[in-house]
Every structure is written in C-alpha cells, then in structure tokens.
XYZ file of C-alpha atoms in Angstrom:
627
model
C 38.408 -70.536 7.641
C 35.819 -71.014 4.944
C 34.803 -67.844 3.096
C 31.517 -66.267 4.188
C 28.543 -67.601 2.231
C 26.472 -65.238 0.150
C 22.732 -65.504 -0.283
C 23.128 -65.639 -4.064
C 25.301 -68.754 -3.739
C 23.178 -70.504 -1.139
C 20.794 -73.377 -1.854
C 20.470 -76.935 -3.054
C 22.453 -77.000 -6.285
C 21.518 -79.707 -8.775
C 18.805 -81.066 -10.995
C 15.098 -80.335 -11.071
C 12.810 -82.550 -9.023
C 9.125 -83.397 -9.258
C 7.578 -84.912 -6.140
C 4.129 -86.492 -6.394
C 2.124 -87.411 -3.290
C -0.186 -90.399 -3.767
C -2.408 -92.449 -1.499
C -5.975 -92.692 -0.233
C -7.793 -89.539 0.928
C -7.688 -88.326 4.567
C -4.079 -89.421 5.093
C -2.569 -85.955 5.591
C -0.883 -85.762 2.184
C -1.765 -82.104 1.695
C -0.343 -81.184 5.091
C 2.851 -83.157 4.447
C 3.286 -81.544 1.027
C 3.040 -78.080 2.563
C 5.490 -78.890 5.374
C 7.959 -80.340 2.860
C 7.674 -77.276 0.614
C 8.323 -74.980 3.565
C 11.274 -77.066 4.755
C 12.985 -77.220 1.346
C 12.653 -73.478 0.776
C 13.811 -72.543 4.262
C 16.646 -74.979 5.010
C 17.858 -75.811 1.498
C 17.188 -72.591 -0.369
C 15.364 -74.433 -3.136
C 12.637 -72.859 -5.208
C 9.653 -74.995 -4.371
C 6.093 -74.746 -5.661
C 2.991 -76.831 -5.034
C 0.802 -77.703 -8.022
C -2.704 -78.392 -6.713
C -4.547 -80.464 -9.304
C -7.926 -79.370 -7.931
C -7.599 -75.648 -8.687
C -9.339 -74.328 -11.848
C -6.063 -73.191 -13.445
C -4.884 -76.825 -13.511
C -8.218 -78.412 -14.381
C -6.826 -80.384 -17.357
C -3.815 -82.664 -17.739
C -2.518 -80.498 -20.571
C -2.581 -77.440 -18.331
C -0.617 -79.314 -15.662
C 2.008 -80.459 -18.149
C 2.416 -76.961 -19.577
C 2.676 -75.384 -16.107
C 5.274 -77.912 -14.981
C 7.323 -77.438 -18.148
C 7.280 -73.646 -17.865
C 8.296 -73.776 -14.215
C 11.024 -76.409 -14.512
C 12.585 -75.149 -17.752
C 12.771 -71.542 -16.687
C 16.378 -70.625 -15.997
C 17.021 -68.933 -12.704
C 19.473 -66.121 -13.345
C 21.055 -66.147 -9.898
C 24.615 -65.139 -9.151
C 25.683 -68.788 -9.326
C 24.144 -69.304 -12.767
C 25.707 -66.212 -14.254
C 29.109 -66.933 -12.724
C 29.404 -70.551 -13.856
C 27.986 -69.916 -17.325
C 30.532 -67.166 -17.905
C 33.414 -69.298 -16.606
C 32.457 -72.218 -18.856
C 31.853 -70.029 -21.890
C 28.275 -71.196 -22.269
C 26.264 -69.047 -24.660
C 23.173 -71.132 -25.372
C 22.648 -74.442 -23.617
C 18.848 -74.501 -23.834
C 18.871 -77.755 -25.833
C 21.211 -79.625 -23.483
C 18.901 -81.976 -21.578
C 21.722 -83.411 -19.525
C 23.045 -80.139 -18.117
C 23.218 -79.366 -14.434
C 21.105 -76.412 -13.361
C 23.492 -74.398 -11.260
C 20.947 -72.277 -9.435
C 19.192 -72.770 -6.125
C 17.333 -75.814 -7.416
C 13.695 -76.117 -8.412
C 11.213 -78.554 -6.940
C 7.625 -79.048 -8.110
C 5.289 -80.821 -5.689
C 2.155 -82.363 -7.199
C -0.730 -82.699 -4.774
C -4.490 -82.266 -4.679
C -6.877 -80.669 -2.227
C -9.736 -82.833 -3.584
C -8.610 -86.404 -4.219
C -12.093 -87.564 -5.266
C -12.351 -84.879 -7.937
C -8.911 -85.589 -9.433
C -8.762 -89.361 -9.008
C -8.937 -90.139 -12.757
C -6.428 -87.482 -13.775
C -3.178 -88.576 -15.438
C -1.091 -86.484 -13.019
C -2.759 -87.936 -9.918
C -0.549 -91.047 -9.987
C -3.323 -93.334 -8.782
C -2.444 -96.199 -11.155
C 0.596 -97.832 -12.753
C -0.324 -96.411 -16.144
C -0.521 -92.810 -14.948
C 2.763 -93.076 -13.046
C 4.587 -94.318 -16.141
C 2.937 -91.615 -18.257
C 4.231 -88.974 -15.833
C 7.752 -90.368 -16.068
C 7.609 -90.388 -19.866
C 6.385 -86.790 -20.094
C 9.111 -85.441 -17.794
C 11.864 -87.099 -19.845
C 10.697 -85.092 -22.851
C 11.524 -81.773 -21.181
C 14.730 -79.987 -22.167
C 16.082 -80.184 -18.607
C 16.827 -83.244 -16.549
C 14.106 -83.908 -13.995
C 14.033 -86.508 -11.232
C 10.578 -87.857 -10.388
C 9.835 -89.077 -6.867
C 6.572 -90.661 -5.715
C 5.651 -90.463 -2.034
C 2.866 -92.809 -1.007
C 1.268 -92.146 2.380
C -0.263 -95.298 3.854
C -2.266 -95.375 7.094
C -3.394 -98.800 8.262
C -4.875 -97.780 11.628
C -8.628 -97.242 11.186
C -9.028 -95.321 14.448
C -6.335 -92.878 13.363
C -8.137 -92.199 10.072
C -11.433 -91.640 11.872
C -9.793 -89.189 14.270
C -8.305 -87.221 11.369
C -11.686 -87.181 9.612
C -13.328 -85.820 12.757
C -10.731 -83.071 12.995
C -11.084 -82.145 9.346
C -14.881 -82.195 9.240
C -15.085 -80.130 12.434
C -12.846 -77.362 11.094
C -14.589 -74.023 10.688
C -13.705 -70.364 10.601
C -15.002 -69.860 14.138
C -13.706 -71.759 17.156
C -17.149 -71.784 18.769
C -18.516 -73.564 15.694
C -15.703 -76.112 15.928
C -16.424 -76.806 19.600
C -20.136 -77.158 18.883
C -19.419 -79.569 16.056
C -17.084 -81.717 18.138
C -18.901 -81.666 21.500
C -22.628 -81.052 21.054
C -23.429 -82.523 17.641
C -21.459 -85.727 17.969
C -24.000 -87.927 16.208
C -24.121 -85.679 13.148
C -20.341 -85.531 13.019
C -20.042 -89.320 13.280
C -22.538 -89.672 10.433
C -20.345 -87.435 8.286
C -17.285 -89.501 9.230
C -19.071 -92.724 8.243
C -20.070 -91.207 4.905
C -16.516 -90.025 4.262
C -15.122 -93.470 5.042
C -17.597 -95.033 2.608
C -16.371 -92.666 -0.128
C -12.746 -93.513 0.718
C -13.550 -97.223 0.466
C -15.039 -96.624 -2.968
C -11.935 -94.638 -3.935
C -9.718 -97.541 -2.847
C -11.395 -99.981 -5.233
C -9.817 -98.245 -8.222
C -6.654 -96.942 -6.568
C -3.508 -98.973 -7.294
C -0.771 -98.803 -4.684
C 2.839 -98.609 -5.826
C 3.806 -102.181 -6.614
C 6.687 -103.874 -4.836
C 6.610 -106.968 -7.074
C 9.317 -105.570 -9.350
C 7.010 -104.058 -11.974
C 7.674 -100.499 -10.749
C 11.248 -100.875 -9.548
C 12.414 -98.390 -12.175
C 10.559 -95.619 -10.343
C 11.964 -93.685 -7.391
C 9.440 -93.940 -4.591
C 8.963 -93.802 -0.837
C 6.244 -95.566 1.123
C 5.489 -93.860 4.437
C 3.499 -96.302 6.547
C 1.756 -94.865 9.610
C 3.846 -91.679 9.503
C 7.316 -93.102 9.790
C 6.589 -96.313 11.719
C 7.817 -98.062 8.597
C 9.540 -96.497 5.601
C 10.155 -98.316 2.295
C 12.420 -96.653 -0.283
C 13.391 -97.510 -3.832
C 16.051 -95.869 -6.049
C 16.660 -92.986 -3.646
C 20.021 -91.497 -4.602
C 21.471 -88.094 -3.962
C 21.714 -85.787 -0.971
C 18.459 -83.882 -1.476
C 16.306 -86.981 -1.989
C 17.802 -88.553 1.127
C 17.037 -85.397 3.115
C 13.455 -85.454 1.839
C 13.010 -89.064 2.974
C 14.554 -88.344 6.362
C 12.395 -85.276 6.893
C 9.107 -86.887 5.836
C 9.719 -89.870 8.102
C 9.316 -87.421 11.022
C 6.315 -85.406 9.772
C 2.834 -86.311 11.003
C -0.508 -84.430 11.115
C -1.189 -84.853 14.846
C -1.974 -81.667 16.830
C 1.112 -80.057 18.341
C 2.213 -77.096 20.426
C 5.650 -75.465 20.495
C 6.491 -72.777 23.051
C 9.368 -70.400 22.297
C 10.998 -68.402 25.077
C 14.121 -66.260 25.286
C 16.278 -66.480 28.367
C 15.665 -64.060 31.218
C 17.358 -60.684 31.071
C 21.144 -61.194 31.200
C 24.017 -58.992 32.363
C 24.945 -58.392 28.713
C 21.369 -57.264 27.946
C 21.792 -54.413 30.428
C 25.148 -53.463 28.917
C 23.782 -53.963 25.362
C 26.592 -56.367 24.533
C 26.290 -59.355 22.206
C 27.413 -62.955 22.627
C 29.308 -64.184 25.660
C 28.078 -66.467 28.412
C 26.772 -64.154 31.148
C 24.304 -65.038 33.878
C 20.864 -63.515 34.341
C 19.988 -60.380 36.303
C 17.536 -60.034 39.203
C 14.827 -59.225 36.670
C 15.788 -62.334 34.723
C 15.640 -64.402 37.914
C 12.121 -63.130 38.659
C 11.091 -64.169 35.162
C 12.727 -67.588 35.654
C 10.695 -68.144 38.848
C 7.533 -66.987 37.101
C 8.264 -69.405 34.254
C 8.771 -72.262 36.715
C 5.245 -71.751 38.025
C 3.572 -70.760 34.754
C 4.779 -73.828 32.815
C 2.955 -76.550 34.840
C -0.349 -74.653 34.748
C -0.219 -73.757 31.054
C 1.949 -76.309 29.217
C 1.533 -79.486 31.226
C -2.223 -79.421 31.658
C -4.807 -80.928 29.328
C -7.415 -78.323 30.348
C -6.992 -74.588 29.631
C -5.793 -72.284 32.400
C -7.966 -69.420 33.605
C -5.966 -66.968 31.487
C -6.950 -68.854 28.329
C -10.537 -69.220 29.525
C -10.665 -65.485 30.155
C -9.223 -65.002 26.688
C -12.235 -66.808 25.202
C -14.875 -65.424 27.597
C -13.649 -61.840 27.427
C -13.961 -61.341 23.666
C -15.207 -57.818 23.034
C -15.032 -56.883 26.714
C -12.885 -54.093 28.046
C -10.869 -55.913 30.680
C -7.237 -56.014 31.669
C -6.586 -59.428 30.171
C -8.068 -58.475 26.820
C -6.987 -54.934 26.091
C -3.574 -55.786 24.563
C -4.894 -58.573 22.390
C -4.674 -58.522 18.600
C -6.121 -61.296 16.509
C -6.353 -62.200 12.822
C -8.510 -64.830 11.195
C -7.342 -68.348 10.618
C -6.144 -68.827 7.051
C -6.892 -71.599 4.660
C -4.381 -74.475 4.953
C -3.558 -74.169 1.242
C -3.507 -70.381 1.036
C -0.300 -68.893 -0.270
C 1.758 -72.071 -0.125
C 2.674 -72.127 -3.801
C 3.267 -68.409 -4.064
C 6.700 -66.810 -3.989
C 5.980 -64.091 -1.416
C 8.162 -61.010 -1.302
C 7.939 -60.836 2.492
C 9.146 -57.826 4.431
C 10.421 -54.720 2.676
C 14.196 -54.967 2.942
C 14.658 -51.240 2.356
C 13.125 -50.402 5.710
C 15.486 -49.662 8.604
C 16.109 -52.912 10.493
C 16.223 -50.992 13.786
C 12.485 -50.332 13.350
C 11.582 -53.980 14.008
C 9.586 -53.197 17.141
C 7.176 -50.736 15.496
C 3.580 -51.534 14.687
C 4.307 -51.154 10.967
C 7.031 -53.796 11.078
C 4.877 -56.218 13.044
C 2.021 -55.746 10.589
C 4.311 -56.484 7.654
C 5.702 -59.587 9.377
C 2.209 -60.961 9.916
C 1.204 -60.212 6.325
C 4.230 -62.070 4.994
C 3.434 -65.271 6.886
C 2.467 -68.028 4.501
C -0.395 -69.245 6.693
C -2.171 -66.384 8.445
C -2.046 -66.915 12.240
C -4.422 -66.204 15.042
C -2.242 -64.024 17.253
C -2.954 -63.128 20.863
C -0.843 -61.101 23.303
C -1.592 -61.581 26.969
C 0.142 -59.449 29.597
C 0.317 -61.461 32.820
C 1.126 -60.137 36.294
C 4.487 -60.791 37.988
C 4.699 -63.582 40.562
C 6.564 -61.608 43.227
C 4.742 -61.980 46.581
C 1.805 -63.634 44.843
C 2.207 -67.246 46.007
C 0.546 -68.477 49.200
C 2.818 -68.441 52.236
C 2.491 -72.192 52.700
C 4.019 -72.797 49.255
C 6.840 -70.270 48.715
C 8.304 -69.953 45.230
C 11.763 -71.138 46.225
C 10.434 -74.475 47.518
C 8.082 -75.104 44.609
C 10.470 -77.422 42.749
C 11.278 -79.557 45.779
C 7.596 -79.835 46.681
C 6.667 -80.839 43.153
C 9.343 -83.520 42.995
C 8.447 -85.332 46.207
C 7.974 -89.072 45.780
C 4.308 -89.081 46.806
C 3.368 -86.476 44.188
C 5.832 -87.389 41.490
C 4.701 -90.848 40.418
C 1.570 -91.471 38.355
C 0.496 -93.122 35.131
C 0.392 -91.506 31.678
C -1.099 -93.323 28.701
C -1.108 -92.931 24.947
C -4.321 -90.910 24.948
C -2.749 -88.270 27.174
C 0.399 -88.118 25.061
C -1.714 -87.472 21.981
C -3.385 -84.557 23.710
C -6.728 -86.106 24.719
C -9.098 -83.612 26.309
C -9.106 -85.046 29.840
C -10.468 -83.656 33.070
C -9.673 -84.789 36.647
C -13.326 -85.698 37.284
C -13.458 -87.884 34.170
C -10.195 -89.694 34.751
C -10.289 -93.495 34.785
C -8.512 -95.137 37.733
C -6.667 -98.447 37.822
C -8.582 -100.587 40.391
C -5.368 -102.362 41.425
C -3.198 -99.353 42.132
C -5.726 -96.554 42.461
C -3.636 -94.485 40.066
C -5.058 -92.628 37.056
C -4.848 -94.507 33.768
C -4.591 -91.675 31.260
C -2.845 -88.902 33.117
C -1.988 -87.687 36.560
C -3.233 -85.105 39.026
C -0.766 -82.317 39.781
C -1.240 -79.247 41.955
C -0.614 -76.287 39.639
C -0.581 -72.591 40.484
C -2.655 -70.321 38.261
C -0.879 -66.959 37.875
C -4.084 -65.289 36.709
C -6.323 -66.172 39.656
C -3.444 -66.610 42.147
C -4.910 -69.909 43.292
C -3.807 -73.526 43.211
C -5.872 -76.184 41.492
C -5.523 -79.898 40.729
C -5.057 -80.593 37.033
C -4.392 -83.534 34.758
C -0.918 -83.204 33.277
C 0.574 -84.759 30.155
C 4.156 -85.589 29.142
C 5.978 -82.518 27.853
C 9.510 -81.703 26.692
C 12.097 -78.997 27.342
C 15.047 -77.845 25.227
C 17.714 -75.341 26.247
C 21.010 -74.188 24.807
C 24.333 -74.913 26.502
C 24.741 -71.304 27.657
C 24.339 -70.329 31.292
C 21.529 -67.807 30.812
C 19.117 -70.321 29.276
C 19.924 -73.029 31.806
C 19.395 -70.542 34.664
C 16.086 -69.449 33.138
C 14.749 -73.025 33.017
C 16.112 -74.203 36.369
C 12.918 -73.499 38.363
C 10.753 -75.735 36.174
C 9.909 -78.851 38.243
C 10.575 -82.348 36.909
C 8.114 -84.873 38.363
C 8.264 -88.477 37.185
C 5.349 -90.057 35.353
C 4.933 -93.816 35.265
C 4.021 -94.922 31.749
C 1.279 -97.481 31.257
C 3.449 -99.608 28.964
C 6.268 -99.666 31.502
C 9.112 -97.316 32.258
C 8.931 -93.730 33.449
C 8.754 -90.266 31.890
C 10.869 -87.535 33.481
C 8.727 -84.474 32.933
C 10.595 -81.727 31.060
C 13.985 -83.216 31.794
C 16.144 -80.615 29.985
C 17.755 -81.630 26.713
C 20.715 -79.305 26.271
C 21.690 -78.666 22.643
C 24.717 -76.837 21.256
C 22.588 -76.266 18.142
C 20.415 -73.863 20.148
C 23.276 -71.590 21.214
C 23.186 -67.939 20.201
C 24.775 -66.952 16.900
C 28.552 -66.745 17.458
C 29.824 -63.203 16.902
C 33.480 -64.292 16.628
C 35.883 -61.402 17.121
C 32.967 -59.190 18.170
C 31.862 -61.273 21.147
C 31.302 -59.072 24.193
C 31.090 -55.838 22.163
C 28.179 -53.455 21.653
C 26.956 -52.613 18.159
C 27.969 -49.011 18.683
C 31.533 -50.188 19.339
C 31.445 -52.402 16.237
C 30.171 -49.558 14.081
C 32.770 -47.171 15.470
C 35.772 -49.513 15.194
C 34.774 -51.706 12.228
C 32.620 -49.460 10.056
C 33.219 -51.429 6.859
C 32.055 -54.696 8.456
C 28.959 -52.944 9.776
C 28.079 -51.791 6.251
C 28.584 -55.287 4.824
C 26.265 -56.764 7.437
C 23.521 -54.257 6.697
C 23.673 -55.180 3.019
C 23.214 -58.913 3.626
C 22.193 -59.718 7.185
C 21.258 -63.290 6.292
C 24.551 -64.203 4.625
C 26.971 -61.976 6.561
C 29.384 -63.950 8.722
C 31.041 -62.316 11.714
C 34.872 -62.443 11.509
C 35.775 -65.884 12.902
C 32.094 -66.272 13.748
C 28.801 -67.366 12.223
C 26.148 -66.082 9.834
C 22.418 -66.664 9.876
C 22.939 -69.203 7.096
C 25.325 -71.077 9.398
C 22.663 -70.923 12.091
C 20.070 -72.362 9.704
C 22.436 -75.231 8.873
C 22.977 -76.203 12.502
C 19.258 -75.965 13.340
C 18.251 -78.240 10.438
C 18.690 -81.543 12.369
C 16.765 -80.194 15.352
C 13.776 -79.352 13.158
C 13.620 -82.999 12.101
C 13.473 -83.898 15.795
C 10.843 -81.229 16.480
C 8.603 -82.464 13.654
C 8.550 -85.967 15.144
C 7.194 -84.920 18.551
C 3.579 -85.239 19.646
C 4.207 -83.836 23.135
C 4.209 -80.075 23.787
C 7.738 -78.642 23.611
C 9.227 -75.604 25.355
C 12.379 -74.148 23.752
C 14.392 -71.767 25.954
C 16.996 -70.199 23.713
C 18.262 -66.917 22.243
C 16.992 -64.222 19.916
C 18.808 -65.202 16.695
C 18.096 -68.905 17.203
C 14.426 -68.346 17.993
C 14.101 -66.039 14.988
C 14.998 -68.974 12.733
C 12.713 -71.450 14.516
C 9.807 -68.998 14.606
C 10.164 -68.056 10.938
C 10.228 -71.711 9.909
C 7.224 -72.708 12.023
C 4.945 -69.875 10.879
C 6.089 -69.855 7.248
C 8.096 -66.644 6.950
C 10.785 -66.520 4.235
C 14.201 -67.130 5.716
C 15.445 -63.787 4.377
C 13.024 -62.114 6.789
C 14.080 -64.124 9.842
C 16.853 -61.691 10.962
C 14.272 -58.890 11.232
C 11.828 -60.669 13.563
C 11.521 -59.290 17.086
C 11.569 -61.971 19.797
C 11.011 -60.009 23.026
C 12.455 -60.892 26.407
C 10.227 -62.252 29.178
C 7.580 -63.502 26.760
C 6.437 -67.023 25.907
C 5.220 -67.548 22.330
C 2.920 -70.504 21.774
C 2.531 -71.855 18.231
C -0.008 -74.629 17.681
C -1.074 -76.460 14.539
C -2.352 -79.755 13.191
C -2.836 -81.430 9.821
C -6.079 -79.661 8.935
C -5.775 -76.080 10.161
C -3.296 -73.252 9.806
C -1.194 -72.353 12.809
C -2.357 -70.277 15.754
C -0.068 -68.062 17.807
C -0.520 -66.728 21.345
C 1.963 -64.638 23.351
C 2.161 -64.600 27.143
C 4.183 -61.680 28.535
C 5.498 -61.421 32.089
C 4.746 -58.028 33.673
C 3.871 -55.411 31.065
C 6.098 -52.579 32.369
C 9.125 -54.789 32.990
C 8.633 -56.462 29.594
C 8.658 -53.150 27.724
C 11.708 -51.849 29.535
C 14.010 -54.828 29.042
C 12.924 -55.896 25.547
C 13.476 -52.597 23.748
C 16.835 -51.603 25.211
C 18.858 -54.814 25.317
C 21.020 -54.192 22.235
C 19.939 -57.539 20.790
C 17.555 -56.145 18.170
C 20.591 -55.594 15.928
C 21.893 -59.169 16.360
C-alpha cells in the first residue's frame, strides 16, 4: 500500500511555466486560457494565475515583466519545500537559476481580453521579434522558466461568425440577448461584419508561429479548429504533455452537463457508506420519473414547459417559482486570476445543508452562476392510461419511432422547432433532427418535439445502473451515414463512489465509535485523508482526470448518473470551486443539476428536484453528507 497523500505534498512538482496564448481575435483564446487555469489548479494542484494584458495594472510591458518576475520567483513555503530544503541542507539558494522548485508548481498564463488594444505589446507574442524577446527576458530570471506558446487557429469562416454573434449578443439580461439574436438580426449582422473587418486588419500585421525552422527553438502548440489538427514542437515533460492533451479537447461551443445522484439506496436508509446495494421503492419512483423527464428536458431542442414557466413566472407567486434563487451572471474574466480562499474550513462540515453554507459555496465559485431550483411533482399515477410508465421504454424504442435523421446543426444545439424542420424529399424524414413524443411532467401532457443526440454516463455500481435503466434509447440515423444510439449508457469505473476500504458498509457513527483516531484525522484533512485500504478525495480527483478530458470534448448534452463524492469533484471543477472545498458540497438525492456554459459567458446552473417532500426527507438523512 502506498502511504496516504497529504494536501501539502500534492501537486505538479517541477519548474515554473509561462504559457502565452496567441492568434487572431474571436478564436476563444480567453475561454481556453480560463479552462486551462482551472484544470491545472484543480487536477494538478499547481498555482496558476492569468495575466491579462488589457487590465490597467499591466498597461505597460515593464509592468508585465515585473509582475511575472515577482510571481515566478516567489518561493512557495509549502510542506514539500521546507522538508526538502532541510534534508538537503539548503540555506540560501536564491541565486541558483537551475534549481528545481519543489513546491506545487507555478504557472503564469499570458492572455488578453482586448487583442486589438494590446496587439503591439511586446508580451502579446504577435510577431517573431516579440516571441524571442519574451524568451530572452524569462531566461534572465533567477528561476528556471519554461515558455510555451499556444496558437489557436480557426480556418472555418462560418464558425468564426457564429462565435462573433454569440459574443456580440451577450448581455447581462437574457431578454436583451434574445432580442439581440432574434429581433434585431440585421443590426447584429452589421456588427459581425464590422468585427470581421477589424480582425482582417489585425491579421495583416500578425505573424503566425513559423514552421520553416526559424522558430524551432521555441516550444509551441498549434491548435487548428479546436483539436481537429494539433501541431507540437519541443513539448517535453509530463505537465506540458498534459496541457497539450487537455487543450486538444477544449472548445468554446455551447454545452450542457446534467449531474444526478442515484436514486435512494438501501444503504441510504441505513446511513451506511460504500457497498453495492440496490435502490429502494422511493429510488425506483425517482428512476421512473427520470426516464420520462430526460427526453422532455435533455433531448429536446426547445425548452420544456417547466423552463418556459421559469422565464414567464419571474416575480410571480406561483408554485414553480417560489423555491427559486438566482444570482446574476458574472463576467467571464472575473476572479479567474485570484487565489480565492473559498469556504471557511473552520465551520462544522455537518452543516453543509444550511443556507449559510450554500451561500458561502456560491460566493466561492470563480464564475458567479445563475442558479435556479425547481421542485417538480412526482410521476406516480400522472401518466395517461394509454401510455403507462412501465411500457414507456418499449414504446419509445419501437422501430417505427426509433429511426430518424440527425445532422450537424442539431448536434451543435441549433434552435430547431418541429414546424420549421426541413424534410428529405426522398425519404420524408427530417434532415436536422427527429420528432419524438415526449411527456411533459409539468403539464402532464405529451407533445411532439425535435430531439438531438445526447449522452449518458453511469458508474459500474448497481444503484446508478438501476437509476438510469428507464431512460429510453431510440436510434437516430445520422445524415453522414451510420446511426446514433441515443443515451446508450457508457459505464465507467472512474465514476464509482469513493472506496471506503475497511469501512465499507459501516455508518459514520460506528466509525467514530470504533476508530476515533481515524475519524479525527479525516476531519483535519478531508481532501487528503485516505480510508484504510481505501481511497482519498485526491485519489478520486486522479481517477476522474481522464474523464474530464472526455467531457470537455463533447458538444452533445451529457447526463452523469453517479455518486455524491464523485459528483462533488465534477461539480466543483465545472463551476470553478477550489478542490479543497469539494468535499463540503451538498449533492442532494433525487435532484438533477444542469450546468451550461459556452465560450463567451459564465456558467448557469439550474436544479430540478423530484417531489419536494420526498426530496427533503431522503437527502438530509442518508448518512452520505459525511462521506
């Protein structure tokens, strides 16, 4: 057995790195820089900071150089640093440029939120001369620094125009965004044309990284059309390889991820942890509700009535609106390069379900979300008699209803409607989507809707597989050939619950009574504590790392049915919480959490809860809040 890791010893150990994003404007560089910063801090424990050349504090090249030097040369007095320096007898190594920095690693990311304003700056990297000047300056620092250039290249004109439309339509109010995109199309297109003219002018003086041998001494990556083609040069070392692998999956297209715990299990009732139990009757009711709710709310390209009511009922005192809390959308850049303290670790971790804890969790999110909680009615006895719940899956998978055509526009989330759908004159089938009879749990009525390809992940444990088993799996015929099996489950061992080792099948009261010393150790360091012969949250982060690469590459909506500890990590990463705060997050049972984002806006979160009374009863007394 390996010894349990400690948070003071965790992280990417090695040299300093400076990463500079270059390329034409409106390519999603700012978004990619922020995602990379979040990923490196969360999964590799590195200290990572974004240096935005457009902010007033960094308005001159001298100010940028001084800020980089102060950040990179500052010694991080972590447990690792102190331990190794004492073992090696080092008293003063400040002048040793070739030393290894034995802390959690430091990474500076150079980017700009206004490429036109900073185009001529030496640190912008827009020419061969400036790139060599950057390299020369960093070699003069008293610590070794590796410089990596990441050039984002987009050759598809239509893709650039779509991104410009999204960016120019962004506003603080959703109604303003809709008006800009739907009603004032001509004005928006005029703005897009003007922006493209400015980008063309920018490109006349911008010099791409040369592949003729003149810049072969530089470490660089060329990302062409977001991972369609990747060109690398002088990429050596584990961390640089991980950066290249991660960025080859990142793209600024709009996405939605749905997180859902399994239905109530037998161990939830007994307040036991771990194991592989099945779900209870309450969990089965939730599983059937989920099987009907998913097609109407995740598959469709038009909002369900519950979401329409959410928009129409603002300020009204109705049942669907009374439990809703909402905060304003944050700026995409806000807080990214700040080292937030997050949640107060002195507070009792058993208090994670209180309003105070939830408020602190939201405040510690890097990008402020728009959060909505919707309490939805149970499905018991609510379906029409002609379409009972137990036969829903078989009805949905019949051959006559299961085969249709889905095109690239639908996969990218085009706003389609059944009445507007183009039809292939040869086959009579829809070209960009398919019509599927979905059941709306809010209005208790069925309606035809255009559906899009979507994905489903579950763990290998019985309770998650049972929870997802009522979701239908129709087959979509793809325009380019082949078929798409809708939400065909991908079962991952990586998504299994944290392994409690010797304490599997025990309650936390039993652990505290029989193993009091271990209980104290875990309270001191919940992130790094490893159960005897089991796992820690750091182990969980390590095994979820590859899956996050996969998740970043998707454009289709994804539903993840998993467990509390696993979903805590995924949720914290997606919304920007520090990983030290992940073990304190409350992921309630019988609730679906939707997180959506794109390359120009901060994320938005909405929660859909199944049956308010049942939800409160099972989520607060399941013994899993201590996991």
